PDB file of C-alpha atoms in Angstrom:
ATOM      1  CA  MET A   1       0.097  -0.093   0.171  1.00  0.00           C
ATOM      2  CA  SER A   2       1.349   3.479  -1.110  1.00  0.00           C
ATOM      3  CA  ILE A   3       1.949   6.179   1.853  1.00  0.00           C
ATOM      4  CA  TYR A   4      -0.787   8.110  -0.231  1.00  0.00           C
ATOM      5  CA  ASP A   5      -3.078   5.075   0.264  1.00  0.00           C
ATOM      6  CA  LYS A   6      -2.207   4.779   4.075  1.00  0.00           C
ATOM      7  CA  ASP A   7      -2.768   8.516   4.359  1.00  0.00           C
ATOM      8  CA  VAL A   8      -6.508   8.383   3.157  1.00  0.00           C
ATOM      9  CA  ASN A   9      -7.084   5.060   4.891  1.00  0.00           C
ATOM     10  CA  ALA A  10      -5.988   6.573   8.532  1.00  0.00           C
ATOM     11  CA  ALA A  11      -7.969  10.039   7.774  1.00  0.00           C
ATOM     12  CA  VAL A  12     -11.200   7.911   7.039  1.00  0.00           C
ATOM     13  CA  GLU A  13     -10.767   5.642   9.841  1.00  0.00           C
ATOM     14  CA  VAL A  14     -10.390   8.840  12.156  1.00  0.00           C
ATOM     15  CA  MET A  15     -13.717  10.180  10.748  1.00  0.00           C
ATOM     16  CA  ARG A  16     -15.466   7.070  11.220  1.00  0.00           C
ATOM     17  CA  ARG A  17     -14.756   6.948  14.675  1.00  0.00           C
ATOM     18  CA  GLY A  18     -16.182  10.456  15.057  1.00  0.00           C
ATOM     19  CA  GLY A  19     -12.689  12.355  15.129  1.00  0.00           C
ATOM     20  CA  VAL A  20     -11.436  15.443  13.402  1.00  0.00           C
ATOM     21  CA  ILE A  21      -8.728  15.776  10.812  1.00  0.00           C
ATOM     22  CA  LEU A  22      -6.526  18.388   8.974  1.00  0.00           C
ATOM     23  CA  TYR A  23      -6.393  17.498   5.336  1.00  0.00           C
ATOM     24  CA  PRO A  24      -5.382  19.577   2.080  1.00  0.00           C
ATOM     25  CA  THR A  25      -8.446  20.184  -0.184  1.00  0.00           C
ATOM     26  CA  ASP A  26      -8.940  21.676  -3.391  1.00  0.00           C
ATOM     27  CA  THR A  27      -8.341  25.040  -1.966  1.00  0.00           C
ATOM     28  CA  VAL A  28      -6.639  26.139   1.361  1.00  0.00           C
ATOM     29  CA  TRP A  29      -6.133  23.083   4.230  1.00  0.00           C
ATOM     30  CA  GLY A  30      -9.162  22.364   6.033  1.00  0.00           C
ATOM     31  CA  ILE A  31     -10.364  20.717   9.160  1.00  0.00           C
ATOM     32  CA  GLY A  32     -12.646  18.037   8.743  1.00  0.00           C
ATOM     33  CA  CYS A  33     -14.916  15.301  10.064  1.00  0.00           C
ATOM     34  CA  ASP A  34     -17.789  13.450   9.145  1.00  0.00           C
ATOM     35  CA  ALA A  35     -20.320  15.967   7.837  1.00  0.00           C
ATOM     36  CA  THR A  36     -23.347  13.546   9.366  1.00  0.00           C
ATOM     37  CA  ASN A  37     -22.163  13.317  12.642  1.00  0.00           C
ATOM     38  CA  PRO A  38     -23.241  16.202  15.131  1.00  0.00           C
ATOM     39  CA  ASP A  39     -20.803  15.376  17.526  1.00  0.00           C
ATOM     40  CA  ALA A  40     -17.785  15.289  15.112  1.00  0.00           C
ATOM     41  CA  VAL A  41     -19.552  18.940  13.935  1.00  0.00           C
ATOM     42  CA  ALA A  42     -19.262  20.234  17.412  1.00  0.00           C
ATOM     43  CA  LYS A  43     -15.602  19.250  17.616  1.00  0.00           C
ATOM     44  CA  VAL A  44     -14.988  21.413  14.655  1.00  0.00           C
ATOM     45  CA  TYR A  45     -16.771  24.544  15.986  1.00  0.00           C
ATOM     46  CA  GLU A  46     -14.823  23.933  19.528  1.00  0.00           C
ATOM     47  CA  ILE A  47     -11.589  23.745  17.982  1.00  0.00           C
ATOM     48  CA  LYS A  48     -12.050  26.653  15.425  1.00  0.00           C
ATOM     49  CA  ARG A  49     -13.551  28.799  18.346  1.00  0.00           C
ATOM     50  CA  ARG A  50     -16.602  29.638  16.138  1.00  0.00           C
ATOM     51  CA  VAL A  51     -19.861  30.173  16.988  1.00  0.00           C
ATOM     52  CA  ASP A  52     -22.067  27.233  15.532  1.00  0.00           C
ATOM     53  CA  SER A  53     -24.691  29.815  14.211  1.00  0.00           C
ATOM     54  CA  LYS A  54     -22.007  30.204  11.328  1.00  0.00           C
ATOM     55  CA  ALA A  55     -22.880  27.335   9.011  1.00  0.00           C
ATOM     56  CA  LEU A  56     -19.692  24.898   7.846  1.00  0.00           C
ATOM     57  CA  ILE A  57     -18.948  24.067   4.058  1.00  0.00           C
ATOM     58  CA  CYS A  58     -18.655  20.260   3.090  1.00  0.00           C
ATOM     59  CA  LEU A  59     -17.336  18.642   0.498  1.00  0.00           C
ATOM     60  CA  VAL A  60     -18.378  15.550  -1.716  1.00  0.00           C
ATOM     61  CA  ASP A  61     -16.637  13.320  -4.099  1.00  0.00           C
ATOM     62  CA  SER A  62     -19.140  13.655  -7.077  1.00  0.00           C
ATOM     63  CA  GLU A  63     -22.581  15.120  -8.484  1.00  0.00           C
ATOM     64  CA  ALA A  64     -23.957  11.780  -7.449  1.00  0.00           C
ATOM     65  CA  ARG A  65     -23.123  12.335  -3.895  1.00  0.00           C
ATOM     66  CA  LEU A  66     -24.262  15.744  -3.675  1.00  0.00           C
ATOM     67  CA  GLN A  67     -27.885  14.419  -4.491  1.00  0.00           C
ATOM     68  CA  ARG A  68     -27.862  12.679  -1.546  1.00  0.00           C
ATOM     69  CA  TYR A  69     -27.733  15.619   0.694  1.00  0.00           C
ATOM     70  CA  ILE A  70     -29.810  17.918  -1.422  1.00  0.00           C
ATOM     71  CA  ARG A  71     -33.501  17.401  -1.551  1.00  0.00           C
ATOM     72  CA  ASN A  72     -33.875  19.100  -4.991  1.00  0.00           C
ATOM     73  CA  VAL A  73     -30.870  20.352  -6.908  1.00  0.00           C
ATOM     74  CA  PRO A  74     -31.829  23.280  -8.783  1.00  0.00           C
ATOM     75  CA  ASN A  75     -30.992  23.143 -12.675  1.00  0.00           C
ATOM     76  CA  VAL A  76     -28.537  26.033 -12.472  1.00  0.00           C
ATOM     77  CA  ALA A  77     -26.529  24.174  -9.812  1.00  0.00           C
ATOM     78  CA  TRP A  78     -25.498  21.534 -12.334  1.00  0.00           C
ATOM     79  CA  ASP A  79     -24.243  24.591 -14.776  1.00  0.00           C
ATOM     80  CA  VAL A  80     -22.171  26.233 -12.216  1.00  0.00           C
ATOM     81  CA  ILE A  81     -20.645  23.152 -10.953  1.00  0.00           C
ATOM     82  CA  GLU A  82     -19.834  21.709 -14.579  1.00  0.00           C
ATOM     83  CA  LEU A  83     -18.697  25.111 -15.798  1.00  0.00           C
ATOM     84  CA  ALA A  84     -16.658  26.445 -13.144  1.00  0.00           C
ATOM     85  CA  THR A  85     -13.062  27.018 -13.737  1.00  0.00           C
ATOM     86  CA  LYS A  86     -12.121  27.170 -10.142  1.00  0.00           C
ATOM     87  CA  PRO A  87     -13.402  25.431  -7.037  1.00  0.00           C
ATOM     88  CA  VAL A  88     -16.944  26.734  -6.373  1.00  0.00           C
ATOM     89  CA  THR A  89     -19.247  26.129  -3.213  1.00  0.00           C
ATOM     90  CA  VAL A  90     -22.678  26.389  -3.702  1.00  0.00           C
ATOM     91  CA  ILE A  91     -25.308  27.369  -0.942  1.00  0.00           C
ATOM     92  CA  LEU A  92     -28.474  25.133  -1.915  1.00  0.00           C
ATOM     93  CA  ASP A  93     -31.892  25.006   0.278  1.00  0.00           C
ATOM     94  CA  GLY A  94     -33.336  21.589   1.466  1.00  0.00           C
ATOM     95  CA  ALA A  95     -30.438  20.162   2.870  1.00  0.00           C
ATOM     96  CA  VAL A  96     -31.144  16.388   4.192  1.00  0.00           C
ATOM     97  CA  ASN A  97     -28.789  13.544   5.779  1.00  0.00           C
ATOM     98  CA  LEU A  98     -26.503  16.117   7.237  1.00  0.00           C
ATOM     99  CA  ALA A  99     -25.873  16.737  10.714  1.00  0.00           C
ATOM    100  CA  PRO A 100     -28.124  19.612  12.120  1.00  0.00           C
ATOM    101  CA  ASN A 101     -25.346  21.766  13.562  1.00  0.00           C
ATOM    102  CA  LEU A 102     -23.837  21.768  10.077  1.00  0.00           C
ATOM    103  CA  LEU A 103     -26.643  23.844   8.228  1.00  0.00           C
ATOM    104  CA  ALA A 104     -27.561  27.256   8.105  1.00  0.00           C
ATOM    105  CA  GLU A 105     -30.473  28.634  10.426  1.00  0.00           C
ATOM    106  CA  ASP A 106     -32.684  28.274   7.297  1.00  0.00           C
ATOM    107  CA  GLY A 107     -31.454  24.866   6.605  1.00  0.00           C
ATOM    108  CA  SER A 108     -29.477  25.366   3.647  1.00  0.00           C
ATOM    109  CA  VAL A 109     -26.120  23.963   3.482  1.00  0.00           C
ATOM    110  CA  ALA A 110     -22.779  25.176   1.546  1.00  0.00           C
ATOM    111  CA  ILE A 111     -21.556  22.172  -0.456  1.00  0.00           C
ATOM    112  CA  ARG A 112     -18.574  21.621  -2.884  1.00  0.00           C
ATOM    113  CA  VAL A 113     -17.933  18.946  -5.571  1.00  0.00           C
ATOM    114  CA  THR A 114     -14.149  18.783  -5.066  1.00  0.00           C
ATOM    115  CA  ARG A 115     -12.034  17.474  -8.301  1.00  0.00           C
ATOM    116  CA  GLU A 116      -8.782  17.830  -6.491  1.00  0.00           C
ATOM    117  CA  PRO A 117      -7.054  14.165  -6.292  1.00  0.00           C
ATOM    118  CA  PHE A 118      -6.533  13.786  -2.431  1.00  0.00           C
ATOM    119  CA  SER A 119     -10.052  15.285  -1.135  1.00  0.00           C
ATOM    120  CA  GLN A 120     -11.834  13.827  -3.903  1.00  0.00           C
ATOM    121  CA  GLN A 121     -10.271  10.478  -2.966  1.00  0.00           C
ATOM    122  CA  LEU A 122     -10.688  11.018   0.801  1.00  0.00           C
ATOM    123  CA  CYS A 123     -14.591  11.444   0.317  1.00  0.00           C
ATOM    124  CA  TYR A 124     -14.726   8.951  -2.087  1.00  0.00           C
ATOM    125  CA  ARG A 125     -13.472   6.373   0.268  1.00  0.00           C
ATOM    126  CA  PHE A 126     -15.544   7.730   3.094  1.00  0.00           C
ATOM    127  CA  GLN A 127     -18.676   7.378   1.251  1.00  0.00           C
ATOM    128  CA  LYS A 128     -19.892  10.493   3.016  1.00  0.00           C
ATOM    129  CA  ALA A 129     -19.668  14.475   2.971  1.00  0.00           C
ATOM    130  CA  ILE A 130     -16.852  16.000   4.639  1.00  0.00           C
ATOM    131  CA  VAL A 131     -16.642  19.049   6.618  1.00  0.00           C
ATOM    132  CA  SER A 132     -14.359  21.316   4.901  1.00  0.00           C
ATOM    133  CA  THR A 133     -13.692  24.716   6.930  1.00  0.00           C
ATOM    134  CA  SER A 134     -10.314  26.697   6.630  1.00  0.00           C
ATOM    135  CA  ALA A 135      -7.537  25.306   8.886  1.00  0.00           C
ATOM    136  CA  ASN A 136      -7.542  28.469  11.185  1.00  0.00           C
ATOM    137  CA  PHE A 137      -8.744  29.507  14.286  1.00  0.00           C
ATOM    138  CA  SER A 138     -11.989  31.924  13.718  1.00  0.00           C
ATOM    139  CA  GLY A 139     -11.033  35.429  12.590  1.00  0.00           C
ATOM    140  CA  GLU A 140      -7.468  34.416  11.497  1.00  0.00           C
ATOM    141  CA  PRO A 141      -6.247  33.938   8.044  1.00  0.00           C
ATOM    142  CA  PRO A 142      -6.831  30.596   6.301  1.00  0.00           C
ATOM    143  CA  ALA A 143      -3.800  28.140   6.044  1.00  0.00           C
ATOM    144  CA  SER A 144      -3.055  28.057   2.291  1.00  0.00           C
ATOM    145  CA  ASN A 145      -0.549  25.441   3.101  1.00  0.00           C
ATOM    146  CA  TYR A 146       0.591  23.118   5.710  1.00  0.00           C
ATOM    147  CA  CYS A 147       3.385  25.224   7.170  1.00  0.00           C
ATOM    148  CA  ASP A 148       0.854  28.120   7.942  1.00  0.00           C
ATOM    149  CA  ILE A 149      -0.954  25.918   9.892  1.00  0.00           C
ATOM    150  CA  SER A 150      -0.473  26.902  13.766  1.00  0.00           C
ATOM    151  CA  PRO A 151       0.962  24.286  16.003  1.00  0.00           C
ATOM    152  CA  GLU A 152      -1.971  24.767  18.448  1.00  0.00           C
ATOM    153  CA  LEU A 153      -4.175  23.659  15.746  1.00  0.00           C
ATOM    154  CA  LEU A 154      -2.057  20.719  14.757  1.00  0.00           C
ATOM    155  CA  GLU A 155      -2.495  19.715  18.286  1.00  0.00           C
ATOM    156  CA  ALA A 156      -6.167  19.968  18.430  1.00  0.00           C
ATOM    157  CA  VAL A 157      -7.188  17.732  15.602  1.00  0.00           C
ATOM    158  CA  ASP A 158      -7.045  13.683  15.933  1.00  0.00           C
ATOM    159  CA  TYR A 159      -4.920  13.185  12.692  1.00  0.00           C
ATOM    160  CA  VAL A 160      -3.016  15.459  10.206  1.00  0.00           C
ATOM    161  CA  CYS A 161      -2.786  14.205   6.563  1.00  0.00           C
ATOM    162  CA  THR A 162       0.649  13.819   5.495  1.00  0.00           C
ATOM    163  CA  SER A 163      -0.228  14.283   1.770  1.00  0.00           C
ATOM    164  CA  ARG A 164       0.952  17.715   0.149  1.00  0.00           C
ATOM    165  CA  ARG A 165       2.602  18.769   3.502  1.00  0.00           C
ATOM    166  CA  GLN A 166       5.593  20.208   1.337  1.00  0.00           C
ATOM    167  CA  GLU A 167       3.515  22.377  -1.050  1.00  0.00           C
ATOM    168  CA  LYS A 168       4.442  26.420  -0.918  1.00  0.00           C
ATOM    169  CA  LYS A 169       2.263  27.707  -3.353  1.00  0.00           C
ATOM    170  CA  PRO A 170      -0.823  30.267  -3.196  1.00  0.00           C
ATOM    171  CA  HIS A 171      -3.921  28.721  -2.451  1.00  0.00           C
ATOM    172  CA  THR A 172      -7.350  30.615  -1.995  1.00  0.00           C
ATOM    173  CA  PRO A 173     -10.783  29.943  -0.474  1.00  0.00           C
ATOM    174  CA  SER A 174     -13.561  28.776  -3.000  1.00  0.00           C
ATOM    175  CA  SER A 175     -15.942  31.189  -4.510  1.00  0.00           C
ATOM    176  CA  ILE A 176     -19.389  30.785  -2.849  1.00  0.00           C
ATOM    177  CA  ILE A 177     -22.428  31.326  -4.891  1.00  0.00           C
ATOM    178  CA  ARG A 178     -25.803  31.037  -3.147  1.00  0.00           C
ATOM    179  CA  LEU A 179     -28.325  29.275  -5.639  1.00  0.00           C
ATOM    180  CA  ARG A 180     -32.017  29.773  -4.498  1.00  0.00           C
ATOM    181  CA  PRO A 181     -34.847  27.190  -5.865  1.00  0.00           C
ATOM    182  CA  ASP A 182     -36.655  30.229  -7.902  1.00  0.00           C
ATOM    183  CA  GLY A 183     -33.346  30.591  -9.757  1.00  0.00           C
ATOM    184  CA  GLN A 184     -32.146  33.366  -8.173  1.00  0.00           C
ATOM    185  CA  VAL A 185     -28.282  33.518  -7.876  1.00  0.00           C
ATOM    186  CA  GLU A 186     -26.218  35.437  -5.517  1.00  0.00           C
ATOM    187  CA  VAL A 187     -22.581  35.635  -5.453  1.00  0.00           C
ATOM    188  CA  VAL A 188     -21.684  35.539  -1.643  1.00  0.00           C
ATOM    189  CA  ARG A 189     -17.630  35.475  -2.096  1.00  0.00           C
ATOM    190  CA  LYS A 190     -15.914  35.949  -5.359  1.00  0.00           C
TER     191      LYS A 190
END
């Protein structure tokens, strides 16, 4: 088994047990856990020192998995996901099968289909949505690379992925687009 496969498997095992991981995503480094486990999601809020009225983003590996978590995906969402040239998180109404404390007060969820090989493989092997909130304490800048993560944060999680630790290149958070069932589109973050 390769180092890469061992890393993915170890992260999956920790999340299955309700643990919290640090991992590289299609954007910045993220804090992750099982997006269907309210206790694990609560740990992420605690680690980030963030109030749980601020919803968290989650990642999925495919359009098919996205449909497990959204009651009715509006057609415009498929166009946005397919045509995006950089990572884009969509906020959709009618979230289902996710931890209630992950959702916004209106029942919507911020969700992204990742195309980056490591995070996509992690989601695929986990077979569920994974929380993906930036690896930083609330109010601090996100960690673009592993070397940007605070030692205190590294100590606070149950597992830190080994993949892509050597990278030192600019990464930025995803764009966020709110898509309403009536077709209204709002850019939340460019």
